């Protein structure tokens, strides 16, 4: 398979990694399957290479990813700030995975920004911040997990990909491609998946852990969102759902429970733009999805402090839920011709 990493940078990293290092791996706030999968794949690999490694997340990992090998020793900054700060303070290397602006670390941003450790970015989002000593940023990759596979391969260690590493990588590729169906899925990605299965990844088990372990509340929240909250604006080929904190509380909301809801809005025939607004801890989190050429990355970065990919982006708002939705509705006429498709 092709090696996308520049030889000189790879050699520098190889040299650094040829002696034991103290390494922190971190990823974005509200980590998803690719964030946790890539962090724990790299964790399991670097542990096997004899380094001291700790994964620090800015916020908690959703329950449906808790089975990932190594997740039991991850430090959640919100729960164990002191331990996280100590870890970063003694690190010689910090890997930043599946995000490209340090602001996506939220409260972890300053500790990482101020650290003297060598900072390495491995990511697939558009327009990275120039804050890294080594930046491996490839927007054509379907997931950061795909890049982790290629990174390990490029370091000459493909044979070290064991069942644990393979299952972590499989998870991120699966979740970021919505089960291998997005346009970002290339034939090479399918070949990587085959390699991961050969390395011991039990594909059916991973699908079950991630997609078929819902608590009843989560399913009822989905039902409520679709029956009561879904709004379809045919003139803009747009559908959206807005959920208040009180509504989430009715369903005993836990991290990850709204994952995937936005995809249902996008699945309506003719809909090219879908949005999910959720009110959490006084802030509105927004998920955008689109079909074809309509770029939700532009919309989210221009109006909602966000970013991501052309067809999958996120953002936030510090206004009320209602005001945020009104703002969104006010923006749509500007995009009417693009949305008409
Ligand atoms: P999701 O809607 O699943 O949370 O995120 C979709 C994509 O947008 C992911 O690639 C995610 O990393 C990115 N994203 C989500 N929220 C934000 C945000 O607040 N800021 C930026 N820059 N990207 C985001
Ligand atoms: Mn990703």
Short mmCIF file of N, CA and C in Angstrom, two decimals, residues 26-205:
data_model
loop_
_atom_site.label_atom_id
_atom_site.label_comp_id
_atom_site.label_asym_id
_atom_site.label_seq_id
_atom_site.Cartn_x
_atom_site.Cartn_y
_atom_site.Cartn_z
N UNK A 26 -3.94 12.60 22.94
CA UNK A 26 -5.21 13.26 23.23
C UNK A 26 -6.05 13.43 21.97
N UNK A 27 -7.33 13.71 22.19
CA UNK A 27 -8.28 13.81 21.08
C UNK A 27 -9.36 14.82 21.42
N UNK A 28 -10.32 14.99 20.52
CA UNK A 28 -11.27 16.11 20.70
C UNK A 28 -12.30 15.89 21.81
N UNK A 29 -12.84 17.03 22.24
CA UNK A 29 -13.94 17.08 23.21
C UNK A 29 -15.09 16.22 22.71
N UNK A 30 -15.80 15.57 23.63
CA UNK A 30 -16.87 14.64 23.27
C UNK A 30 -16.38 13.64 22.22
N UNK A 31 -15.45 12.79 22.61
CA UNK A 31 -14.83 11.89 21.63
C UNK A 31 -15.83 10.90 21.02
N UNK A 32 -15.64 10.63 19.73
CA UNK A 32 -16.50 9.66 19.04
C UNK A 32 -15.68 8.41 18.71
N UNK A 33 -16.23 7.56 17.85
CA UNK A 33 -15.57 6.28 17.56
C UNK A 33 -14.19 6.44 16.95
N UNK A 34 -14.03 7.43 16.08
CA UNK A 34 -12.73 7.62 15.44
C UNK A 34 -11.73 8.23 16.44
N UNK A 35 -12.22 9.13 17.27
CA UNK A 35 -11.35 9.75 18.28
C UNK A 35 -10.82 8.70 19.26
N UNK A 36 -11.72 7.90 19.81
CA UNK A 36 -11.31 6.87 20.78
C UNK A 36 -10.56 5.74 20.08
N UNK A 37 -11.04 5.35 18.89
CA UNK A 37 -10.40 4.24 18.17
C UNK A 37 -8.96 4.57 17.80
N UNK A 38 -8.76 5.79 17.27
CA UNK A 38 -7.39 6.16 16.86
C UNK A 38 -6.49 6.33 18.08
N UNK A 39 -7.01 6.94 19.15
CA UNK A 39 -6.19 7.15 20.35
C UNK A 39 -5.78 5.81 20.96
N UNK A 40 -6.73 4.89 21.04
CA UNK A 40 -6.41 3.61 21.70
C UNK A 40 -5.63 2.68 20.77
N UNK A 41 -5.79 2.81 19.47
CA UNK A 41 -4.95 2.03 18.55
C UNK A 41 -3.50 2.46 18.71
N UNK A 42 -3.28 3.77 18.70
CA UNK A 42 -1.90 4.27 18.84
C UNK A 42 -1.35 3.94 20.23
N UNK A 43 -2.21 4.04 21.24
CA UNK A 43 -1.83 3.68 22.62
C UNK A 43 -1.33 2.23 22.67
N UNK A 44 -2.14 1.32 22.16
CA UNK A 44 -1.77 -0.10 22.23
C UNK A 44 -0.49 -0.39 21.44
N UNK A 45 -0.32 0.32 20.33
CA UNK A 45 0.90 0.15 19.53
C UNK A 45 2.14 0.67 20.27
N UNK A 46 2.03 1.88 20.81
CA UNK A 46 3.20 2.49 21.46
C UNK A 46 3.56 1.78 22.77
N UNK A 47 2.56 1.24 23.44
CA UNK A 47 2.83 0.42 24.64
C UNK A 47 3.65 -0.81 24.22
N UNK A 48 3.22 -1.45 23.11
CA UNK A 48 3.96 -2.62 22.61
C UNK A 48 5.38 -2.26 22.25
N UNK A 49 5.61 -1.01 21.84
CA UNK A 49 6.96 -0.56 21.47
C UNK A 49 7.78 -0.18 22.70
N UNK A 50 7.19 -0.25 23.89
CA UNK A 50 7.96 -0.03 25.11
C UNK A 50 7.93 1.39 25.66
N UNK A 51 7.01 2.22 25.15
CA UNK A 51 6.92 3.58 25.66
C UNK A 51 5.97 3.65 26.86
N UNK A 52 6.09 4.75 27.60
CA UNK A 52 5.10 5.03 28.64
C UNK A 52 4.02 5.88 28.01
N UNK A 53 2.79 5.39 28.00
CA UNK A 53 1.74 6.08 27.23
C UNK A 53 0.47 6.24 28.05
N UNK A 54 -0.11 7.43 28.00
CA UNK A 54 -1.40 7.66 28.64
C UNK A 54 -2.31 8.44 27.68
N UNK A 55 -3.54 7.97 27.57
CA UNK A 55 -4.54 8.70 26.76
C UNK A 55 -5.31 9.63 27.69
N UNK A 56 -5.37 10.91 27.32
CA UNK A 56 -6.14 11.89 28.10
C UNK A 56 -7.23 12.45 27.18
N UNK A 57 -8.49 12.31 27.59
CA UNK A 57 -9.58 12.89 26.80
C UNK A 57 -10.11 14.14 27.50
N UNK A 58 -10.58 15.14 26.73
CA UNK A 58 -11.11 16.35 27.37
C UNK A 58 -12.45 16.11 28.08
N UNK A 59 -13.19 15.09 27.65
CA UNK A 59 -14.47 14.78 28.30
C UNK A 59 -14.71 13.28 28.15
N UNK A 60 -15.83 12.81 28.74
CA UNK A 60 -15.99 11.36 28.86
C UNK A 60 -16.25 10.65 27.53
N UNK A 61 -15.92 9.36 27.55
CA UNK A 61 -16.08 8.49 26.39
C UNK A 61 -17.48 7.87 26.46
N UNK A 62 -18.22 7.83 25.33
CA UNK A 62 -19.55 7.21 25.38
C UNK A 62 -19.47 5.73 25.79
N UNK A 63 -20.52 5.28 26.45
CA UNK A 63 -20.59 3.91 26.97
C UNK A 63 -20.37 2.85 25.86
N UNK A 64 -20.91 3.13 24.65
CA UNK A 64 -20.83 2.11 23.60
C UNK A 64 -19.40 1.91 23.06
N UNK A 65 -18.46 2.75 23.55
CA UNK A 65 -17.06 2.57 23.17
C UNK A 65 -16.21 2.08 24.34
N UNK A 66 -16.85 1.82 25.48
CA UNK A 66 -16.09 1.52 26.70
C UNK A 66 -15.34 0.19 26.62
N UNK A 67 -15.75 -0.68 25.69
CA UNK A 67 -15.11 -1.99 25.55
C UNK A 67 -13.76 -1.90 24.82
N UNK A 68 -13.47 -0.75 24.19
CA UNK A 68 -12.24 -0.65 23.39
C UNK A 68 -11.01 -0.99 24.26
N UNK A 69 -10.12 -1.83 23.74
CA UNK A 69 -8.96 -2.25 24.55
C UNK A 69 -8.12 -1.06 25.01
N UNK A 70 -7.95 -0.94 26.32
CA UNK A 70 -7.15 0.16 26.90
C UNK A 70 -8.02 1.28 27.43
N UNK A 71 -9.32 1.25 27.13
CA UNK A 71 -10.19 2.36 27.55
C UNK A 71 -10.27 2.49 29.08
N UNK A 72 -10.06 1.36 29.77
CA UNK A 72 -10.19 1.38 31.24
C UNK A 72 -9.11 2.24 31.90
N UNK A 73 -8.02 2.56 31.21
CA UNK A 73 -6.97 3.37 31.82
C UNK A 73 -6.88 4.79 31.22
N UNK A 74 -7.88 5.15 30.43
CA UNK A 74 -7.92 6.51 29.87
C UNK A 74 -8.24 7.51 30.99
N UNK A 75 -7.57 8.67 30.94
CA UNK A 75 -7.87 9.72 31.92
C UNK A 75 -8.83 10.74 31.29
N UNK A 76 -9.98 10.91 31.93
CA UNK A 76 -10.94 11.93 31.50
C UNK A 76 -10.61 13.21 32.27
N UNK A 77 -10.22 14.24 31.53
CA UNK A 77 -9.78 15.51 32.15
C UNK A 77 -10.85 16.09 33.08
N UNK A 78 -12.12 15.95 32.69
CA UNK A 78 -13.19 16.52 33.52
C UNK A 78 -13.30 15.81 34.87
N UNK A 79 -12.91 14.53 34.90
CA UNK A 79 -13.04 13.77 36.15
C UNK A 79 -11.73 13.73 36.94
N UNK A 80 -10.58 13.78 36.25
CA UNK A 80 -9.29 13.62 36.94
C UNK A 80 -8.28 14.65 36.41
N UNK A 81 -8.60 15.91 36.66
CA UNK A 81 -7.78 17.00 36.12
C UNK A 81 -6.33 16.92 36.61
N UNK A 82 -6.13 16.64 37.91
CA UNK A 82 -4.76 16.60 38.45
C UNK A 82 -3.91 15.54 37.75
N UNK A 83 -4.49 14.37 37.61
CA UNK A 83 -3.75 13.27 36.97
C UNK A 83 -3.42 13.63 35.52
N UNK A 84 -4.39 14.27 34.85
CA UNK A 84 -4.16 14.67 33.45
C UNK A 84 -3.04 15.69 33.36
N UNK A 85 -3.05 16.67 34.26
CA UNK A 85 -2.02 17.73 34.25
C UNK A 85 -0.63 17.13 34.51
N UNK A 86 -0.56 16.19 35.46
CA UNK A 86 0.74 15.54 35.76
C UNK A 86 1.25 14.78 34.54
N UNK A 87 0.35 14.09 33.88
CA UNK A 87 0.70 13.31 32.70
C UNK A 87 1.29 14.20 31.61
N UNK A 88 0.61 15.31 31.36
CA UNK A 88 1.08 16.22 30.30
C UNK A 88 2.43 16.85 30.70
N UNK A 89 2.54 17.18 31.98
CA UNK A 89 3.77 17.85 32.46
C UNK A 89 5.02 16.99 32.24
N UNK A 90 4.91 15.67 32.37
CA UNK A 90 6.10 14.83 32.24
C UNK A 90 6.28 14.26 30.82
N UNK A 91 5.37 14.62 29.92
CA UNK A 91 5.44 14.02 28.58
C UNK A 91 6.51 14.66 27.71
N UNK A 92 7.17 13.80 26.92
CA UNK A 92 8.14 14.29 25.95
C UNK A 92 7.50 14.42 24.56
N UNK A 93 6.39 13.74 24.40
CA UNK A 93 5.66 13.75 23.11
C UNK A 93 4.17 13.83 23.39
N UNK A 94 3.48 14.65 22.61
CA UNK A 94 2.01 14.66 22.69
C UNK A 94 1.46 14.40 21.29
N UNK A 95 0.68 13.34 21.16
CA UNK A 95 -0.01 13.06 19.89
C UNK A 95 -1.41 13.65 19.97
N UNK A 96 -1.78 14.44 18.95
CA UNK A 96 -3.11 15.03 18.86
C UNK A 96 -3.85 14.36 17.72
N UNK A 97 -4.91 13.66 18.04
CA UNK A 97 -5.56 12.82 17.02
C UNK A 97 -7.01 13.20 16.78
N UNK A 98 -7.38 13.22 15.51
CA UNK A 98 -8.77 13.40 15.08
C UNK A 98 -9.34 14.79 15.39
N UNK A 99 -8.49 15.79 15.41
CA UNK A 99 -8.95 17.17 15.46
C UNK A 99 -7.78 18.01 14.97
N UNK A 100 -8.02 19.28 14.60
CA UNK A 100 -6.90 20.03 14.05
C UNK A 100 -6.76 21.45 14.60
N UNK A 101 -7.66 21.83 15.50
CA UNK A 101 -7.53 23.12 16.18
C UNK A 101 -7.47 22.81 17.67
N UNK A 102 -6.46 23.34 18.36
CA UNK A 102 -6.32 23.01 19.78
C UNK A 102 -7.54 23.44 20.58
N UNK A 103 -8.30 24.41 20.06
CA UNK A 103 -9.51 24.84 20.77
C UNK A 103 -10.52 23.71 20.91
N UNK A 104 -10.40 22.67 20.07
CA UNK A 104 -11.32 21.53 20.19
C UNK A 104 -11.03 20.68 21.43
N UNK A 105 -9.94 21.04 22.14
CA UNK A 105 -9.64 20.36 23.41
C UNK A 105 -10.37 21.02 24.58
N UNK A 106 -11.04 22.14 24.30
CA UNK A 106 -11.77 22.89 25.34
C UNK A 106 -10.84 23.18 26.53
N UNK A 107 -11.16 22.68 27.73
CA UNK A 107 -10.34 23.05 28.91
C UNK A 107 -8.94 22.46 28.87
N UNK A 108 -8.73 21.49 28.02
CA UNK A 108 -7.41 20.88 27.90
C UNK A 108 -6.51 21.67 26.94
N UNK A 109 -7.09 22.66 26.29
CA UNK A 109 -6.33 23.41 25.28
C UNK A 109 -5.06 24.05 25.85
N UNK A 110 -5.20 24.82 26.93
CA UNK A 110 -4.04 25.55 27.44
C UNK A 110 -2.93 24.62 27.93
N UNK A 111 -3.27 23.59 28.74
CA UNK A 111 -2.20 22.67 29.16
C UNK A 111 -1.43 22.06 27.98
N UNK A 112 -2.13 21.71 26.92
CA UNK A 112 -1.44 21.11 25.76
C UNK A 112 -0.66 22.19 25.01
N UNK A 113 -1.29 23.35 24.81
CA UNK A 113 -0.62 24.44 24.10
C UNK A 113 0.67 24.84 24.81
N UNK A 114 0.63 24.89 26.17
CA UNK A 114 1.79 25.35 26.95
C UNK A 114 2.85 24.27 27.16
N UNK A 115 2.53 23.04 26.81
CA UNK A 115 3.48 21.95 27.04
C UNK A 115 4.72 22.09 26.14
N UNK A 116 5.88 21.71 26.68
CA UNK A 116 7.11 21.77 25.89
C UNK A 116 7.34 20.50 25.07
N UNK A 117 6.45 19.55 25.21
CA UNK A 117 6.60 18.28 24.49
C UNK A 117 6.52 18.50 22.98
N UNK A 118 7.11 17.58 22.24
CA UNK A 118 6.98 17.61 20.78
C UNK A 118 5.53 17.27 20.44
N UNK A 119 4.89 18.12 19.65
CA UNK A 119 3.47 17.89 19.35
C UNK A 119 3.30 17.34 17.93
N UNK A 120 2.64 16.20 17.87
CA UNK A 120 2.43 15.54 16.58
C UNK A 120 0.93 15.46 16.29
N UNK A 121 0.54 15.97 15.14
CA UNK A 121 -0.86 15.90 14.73
C UNK A 121 -1.05 14.77 13.71
N UNK A 122 -2.05 13.94 13.94
CA UNK A 122 -2.46 12.97 12.90
C UNK A 122 -3.97 13.17 12.76
N UNK A 123 -4.41 13.59 11.57
CA UNK A 123 -5.81 14.02 11.46
C UNK A 123 -6.29 14.09 10.01
N UNK A 124 -7.60 14.15 9.85
CA UNK A 124 -8.18 14.23 8.49
C UNK A 124 -9.19 15.36 8.32
N UNK A 125 -9.16 16.37 9.20
CA UNK A 125 -10.07 17.51 9.05
C UNK A 125 -9.45 18.60 8.19
N UNK A 126 -10.31 19.46 7.64
CA UNK A 126 -9.83 20.53 6.76
C UNK A 126 -9.18 21.66 7.56
N UNK A 127 -8.13 22.26 7.02
CA UNK A 127 -7.49 23.47 7.52
C UNK A 127 -6.95 23.39 8.95
N UNK A 128 -5.86 22.67 9.15
CA UNK A 128 -5.29 22.56 10.51
C UNK A 128 -4.62 23.84 10.98
N UNK A 129 -4.63 24.04 12.29
CA UNK A 129 -3.92 25.16 12.92
C UNK A 129 -2.42 24.87 12.86
N UNK A 130 -1.58 25.90 12.59
CA UNK A 130 -0.13 25.63 12.52
C UNK A 130 0.52 25.58 13.90
N UNK A 131 0.08 24.66 14.74
CA UNK A 131 0.55 24.64 16.14
C UNK A 131 1.35 23.38 16.46
N UNK A 132 1.72 22.61 15.44
CA UNK A 132 2.29 21.30 15.70
C UNK A 132 3.71 21.19 15.14
N UNK A 133 4.57 20.44 15.84
CA UNK A 133 5.94 20.24 15.36
C UNK A 133 5.95 19.33 14.15
N UNK A 134 5.05 18.35 14.17
CA UNK A 134 4.87 17.48 13.00
C UNK A 134 3.37 17.39 12.75
N UNK A 135 2.96 17.73 11.52
CA UNK A 135 1.53 17.67 11.21
C UNK A 135 1.30 16.69 10.07
N UNK A 136 0.65 15.59 10.38
CA UNK A 136 0.26 14.62 9.36
C UNK A 136 -1.24 14.80 9.13
N UNK A 137 -1.56 15.71 8.22
CA UNK A 137 -2.95 16.10 8.00
C UNK A 137 -3.34 15.71 6.58
N UNK A 138 -4.27 14.77 6.44
CA UNK A 138 -4.67 14.29 5.11
C UNK A 138 -6.18 14.24 5.03
N UNK A 139 -6.74 15.21 4.30
CA UNK A 139 -8.20 15.33 4.30
C UNK A 139 -8.87 14.28 3.40
N UNK A 140 -8.10 13.56 2.61
CA UNK A 140 -8.73 12.51 1.80
C UNK A 140 -8.92 11.21 2.59
N UNK A 141 -8.34 11.13 3.76
CA UNK A 141 -8.49 9.91 4.56
C UNK A 141 -9.90 9.85 5.13
N UNK A 142 -10.48 8.63 5.14
CA UNK A 142 -11.86 8.51 5.62
C UNK A 142 -11.95 8.72 7.12
N UNK A 143 -10.82 8.52 7.81
CA UNK A 143 -10.85 8.57 9.27
C UNK A 143 -9.42 8.73 9.77
N UNK A 144 -9.29 9.16 11.01
CA UNK A 144 -7.95 9.19 11.60
C UNK A 144 -7.45 7.77 11.82
N UNK A 145 -8.38 6.85 12.08
CA UNK A 145 -7.98 5.45 12.26
C UNK A 145 -7.27 4.89 11.03
N UNK A 146 -7.78 5.27 9.84
CA UNK A 146 -7.11 4.82 8.61
C UNK A 146 -5.67 5.34 8.60
N UNK A 147 -5.49 6.59 9.03
CA UNK A 147 -4.14 7.18 9.06
C UNK A 147 -3.25 6.48 10.08
N UNK A 148 -3.83 6.06 11.20
CA UNK A 148 -3.03 5.36 12.22
C UNK A 148 -2.53 4.03 11.65
N UNK A 149 -3.41 3.33 10.92
CA UNK A 149 -2.99 2.09 10.26
C UNK A 149 -1.81 2.38 9.33
N UNK A 150 -1.96 3.43 8.50
CA UNK A 150 -0.92 3.74 7.51
C UNK A 150 0.36 4.24 8.20
N UNK A 151 0.21 4.90 9.33
CA UNK A 151 1.35 5.41 10.09
C UNK A 151 2.17 4.22 10.65
N UNK A 152 1.47 3.28 11.25
CA UNK A 152 2.15 2.10 11.81
C UNK A 152 2.83 1.33 10.67
N UNK A 153 2.12 1.19 9.55
CA UNK A 153 2.66 0.52 8.38
C UNK A 153 3.92 1.25 7.88
N UNK A 154 3.83 2.58 7.80
CA UNK A 154 4.96 3.38 7.30
C UNK A 154 6.17 3.30 8.23
N UNK A 155 5.91 3.08 9.50
CA UNK A 155 7.02 2.92 10.46
C UNK A 155 7.64 1.52 10.38
N UNK A 156 7.07 0.70 9.50
CA UNK A 156 7.61 -0.66 9.29
C UNK A 156 7.09 -1.68 10.29
N UNK A 157 6.00 -1.35 10.96
CA UNK A 157 5.51 -2.21 12.04
C UNK A 157 4.15 -2.84 11.78
N UNK A 158 3.80 -3.03 10.52
CA UNK A 158 2.47 -3.59 10.22
C UNK A 158 2.24 -4.92 10.95
N UNK A 159 3.34 -5.68 11.09
CA UNK A 159 3.20 -6.99 11.75
C UNK A 159 2.85 -6.86 13.24
N UNK A 160 3.07 -5.66 13.79
CA UNK A 160 2.75 -5.46 15.21
C UNK A 160 1.26 -5.18 15.44
N UNK A 161 0.49 -5.05 14.36
CA UNK A 161 -0.95 -4.79 14.52
C UNK A 161 -1.62 -6.09 14.98
N UNK A 162 -1.89 -6.13 16.28
CA UNK A 162 -2.52 -7.32 16.86
C UNK A 162 -4.03 -7.11 16.94
N UNK A 163 -4.71 -8.06 17.56
CA UNK A 163 -6.18 -8.00 17.65
C UNK A 163 -6.66 -6.69 18.31
N UNK A 164 -6.01 -6.30 19.39
CA UNK A 164 -6.42 -5.07 20.10
C UNK A 164 -6.32 -3.84 19.21
N UNK A 165 -5.15 -3.69 18.58
CA UNK A 165 -4.94 -2.52 17.71
C UNK A 165 -5.91 -2.58 16.54
N UNK A 166 -6.07 -3.77 15.97
CA UNK A 166 -6.95 -3.94 14.80
C UNK A 166 -8.40 -3.56 15.15
N UNK A 167 -8.85 -3.94 16.32
CA UNK A 167 -10.26 -3.67 16.68
C UNK A 167 -10.47 -2.17 16.92
N UNK A 168 -9.46 -1.51 17.47
CA UNK A 168 -9.57 -0.05 17.65
C UNK A 168 -9.65 0.65 16.29
N UNK A 169 -8.78 0.25 15.36
CA UNK A 169 -8.76 0.89 14.05
C UNK A 169 -10.06 0.60 13.28
N UNK A 170 -10.49 -0.64 13.34
CA UNK A 170 -11.74 -1.03 12.66
C UNK A 170 -12.89 -0.14 13.13
N UNK A 171 -12.95 0.10 14.44
CA UNK A 171 -14.06 0.87 15.02
C UNK A 171 -14.12 2.28 14.45
N UNK A 172 -12.97 2.96 14.37
CA UNK A 172 -12.97 4.34 13.87
C UNK A 172 -13.30 4.43 12.39
N UNK A 173 -12.80 3.47 11.61
CA UNK A 173 -13.13 3.47 10.17
C UNK A 173 -14.64 3.22 10.01
N UNK A 174 -15.14 2.27 10.78
CA UNK A 174 -16.57 1.93 10.69
C UNK A 174 -17.45 3.13 11.07
N UNK A 175 -17.13 3.80 12.19
CA UNK A 175 -18.03 4.87 12.65
C UNK A 175 -17.90 6.12 11.78
N UNK A 176 -16.70 6.47 11.34
CA UNK A 176 -16.54 7.69 10.54
C UNK A 176 -17.05 7.54 9.10
N UNK A 177 -17.25 6.32 8.64
CA UNK A 177 -17.79 6.13 7.28
C UNK A 177 -19.25 5.68 7.33
N UNK A 178 -19.85 5.75 8.53
CA UNK A 178 -21.23 5.27 8.70
C UNK A 178 -21.35 3.85 8.14
N UNK A 179 -20.51 2.97 8.68
CA UNK A 179 -20.45 1.57 8.26
C UNK A 179 -20.10 1.38 6.79
N UNK A 180 -19.00 2.05 6.40
CA UNK A 180 -18.36 1.82 5.09
C UNK A 180 -19.21 2.28 3.91
N UNK A 181 -20.02 3.34 4.12
CA UNK A 181 -20.93 3.73 3.03
C UNK A 181 -20.69 5.14 2.49
N UNK A 182 -19.84 5.94 3.14
CA UNK A 182 -19.63 7.30 2.63
C UNK A 182 -18.69 7.29 1.42
N UNK A 183 -18.71 8.43 0.69
CA UNK A 183 -17.85 8.57 -0.49
C UNK A 183 -16.37 8.53 -0.10
N UNK A 184 -16.06 8.72 1.18
CA UNK A 184 -14.66 8.71 1.64
C UNK A 184 -14.08 7.29 1.67
N UNK A 185 -14.94 6.29 1.55
CA UNK A 185 -14.49 4.89 1.54
C UNK A 185 -13.84 4.59 0.20
N UNK A 186 -12.53 4.27 0.20
CA UNK A 186 -11.85 3.93 -1.06
C UNK A 186 -11.54 2.44 -1.07
N UNK A 187 -11.12 1.95 -2.21
CA UNK A 187 -10.84 0.51 -2.27
C UNK A 187 -9.71 0.17 -1.29
N UNK A 188 -8.76 1.12 -1.14
CA UNK A 188 -7.66 0.86 -0.21
C UNK A 188 -8.18 0.71 1.23
N UNK A 189 -9.23 1.46 1.54
CA UNK A 189 -9.79 1.34 2.90
C UNK A 189 -10.39 -0.05 3.10
N UNK A 190 -11.04 -0.57 2.06
CA UNK A 190 -11.57 -1.93 2.17
C UNK A 190 -10.43 -2.94 2.35
N UNK A 191 -9.31 -2.69 1.67
CA UNK A 191 -8.16 -3.61 1.83
C UNK A 191 -7.60 -3.53 3.25
N UNK A 192 -7.62 -2.32 3.82
CA UNK A 192 -7.17 -2.17 5.22
C UNK A 192 -8.09 -2.96 6.14
N UNK A 193 -9.40 -2.84 5.90
CA UNK A 193 -10.38 -3.58 6.71
C UNK A 193 -10.10 -5.09 6.63
N UNK A 194 -9.79 -5.56 5.42
CA UNK A 194 -9.47 -6.99 5.26
C UNK A 194 -8.24 -7.36 6.10
N UNK A 195 -7.23 -6.50 6.06
CA UNK A 195 -6.02 -6.75 6.87
C UNK A 195 -6.36 -6.79 8.35
N UNK A 196 -7.24 -5.90 8.78
CA UNK A 196 -7.59 -5.83 10.21
C UNK A 196 -8.31 -7.12 10.63
N UNK A 197 -9.16 -7.65 9.73
CA UNK A 197 -9.83 -8.91 10.05
C UNK A 197 -8.81 -10.05 10.11
N UNK A 198 -7.84 -10.02 9.19
CA UNK A 198 -6.77 -11.04 9.23
C UNK A 198 -5.95 -10.93 10.52
N UNK A 199 -5.86 -9.72 11.06
CA UNK A 199 -5.10 -9.51 12.31
C UNK A 199 -5.92 -9.87 13.55
N UNK A 200 -7.17 -10.29 13.33
CA UNK A 200 -7.97 -10.78 14.45
C UNK A 200 -9.19 -9.95 14.81
N UNK A 201 -9.42 -8.82 14.12
CA UNK A 201 -10.59 -8.00 14.44
C UNK A 201 -11.87 -8.79 14.17
N UNK A 202 -12.72 -8.90 15.18
CA UNK A 202 -13.97 -9.64 15.01
C UNK A 202 -15.04 -8.64 14.59
N UNK A 203 -15.24 -8.52 13.28
CA UNK A 203 -16.09 -7.45 12.73
C UNK A 203 -17.51 -7.46 13.28
N UNK A 204 -18.15 -8.63 13.31
CA UNK A 204 -19.56 -8.71 13.75
C UNK A 204 -19.71 -8.26 15.19
N UNK A 205 -18.67 -8.57 16.00
CA UNK A 205 -18.72 -8.23 17.43
C UNK A 205 -18.63 -6.71 17.60
#
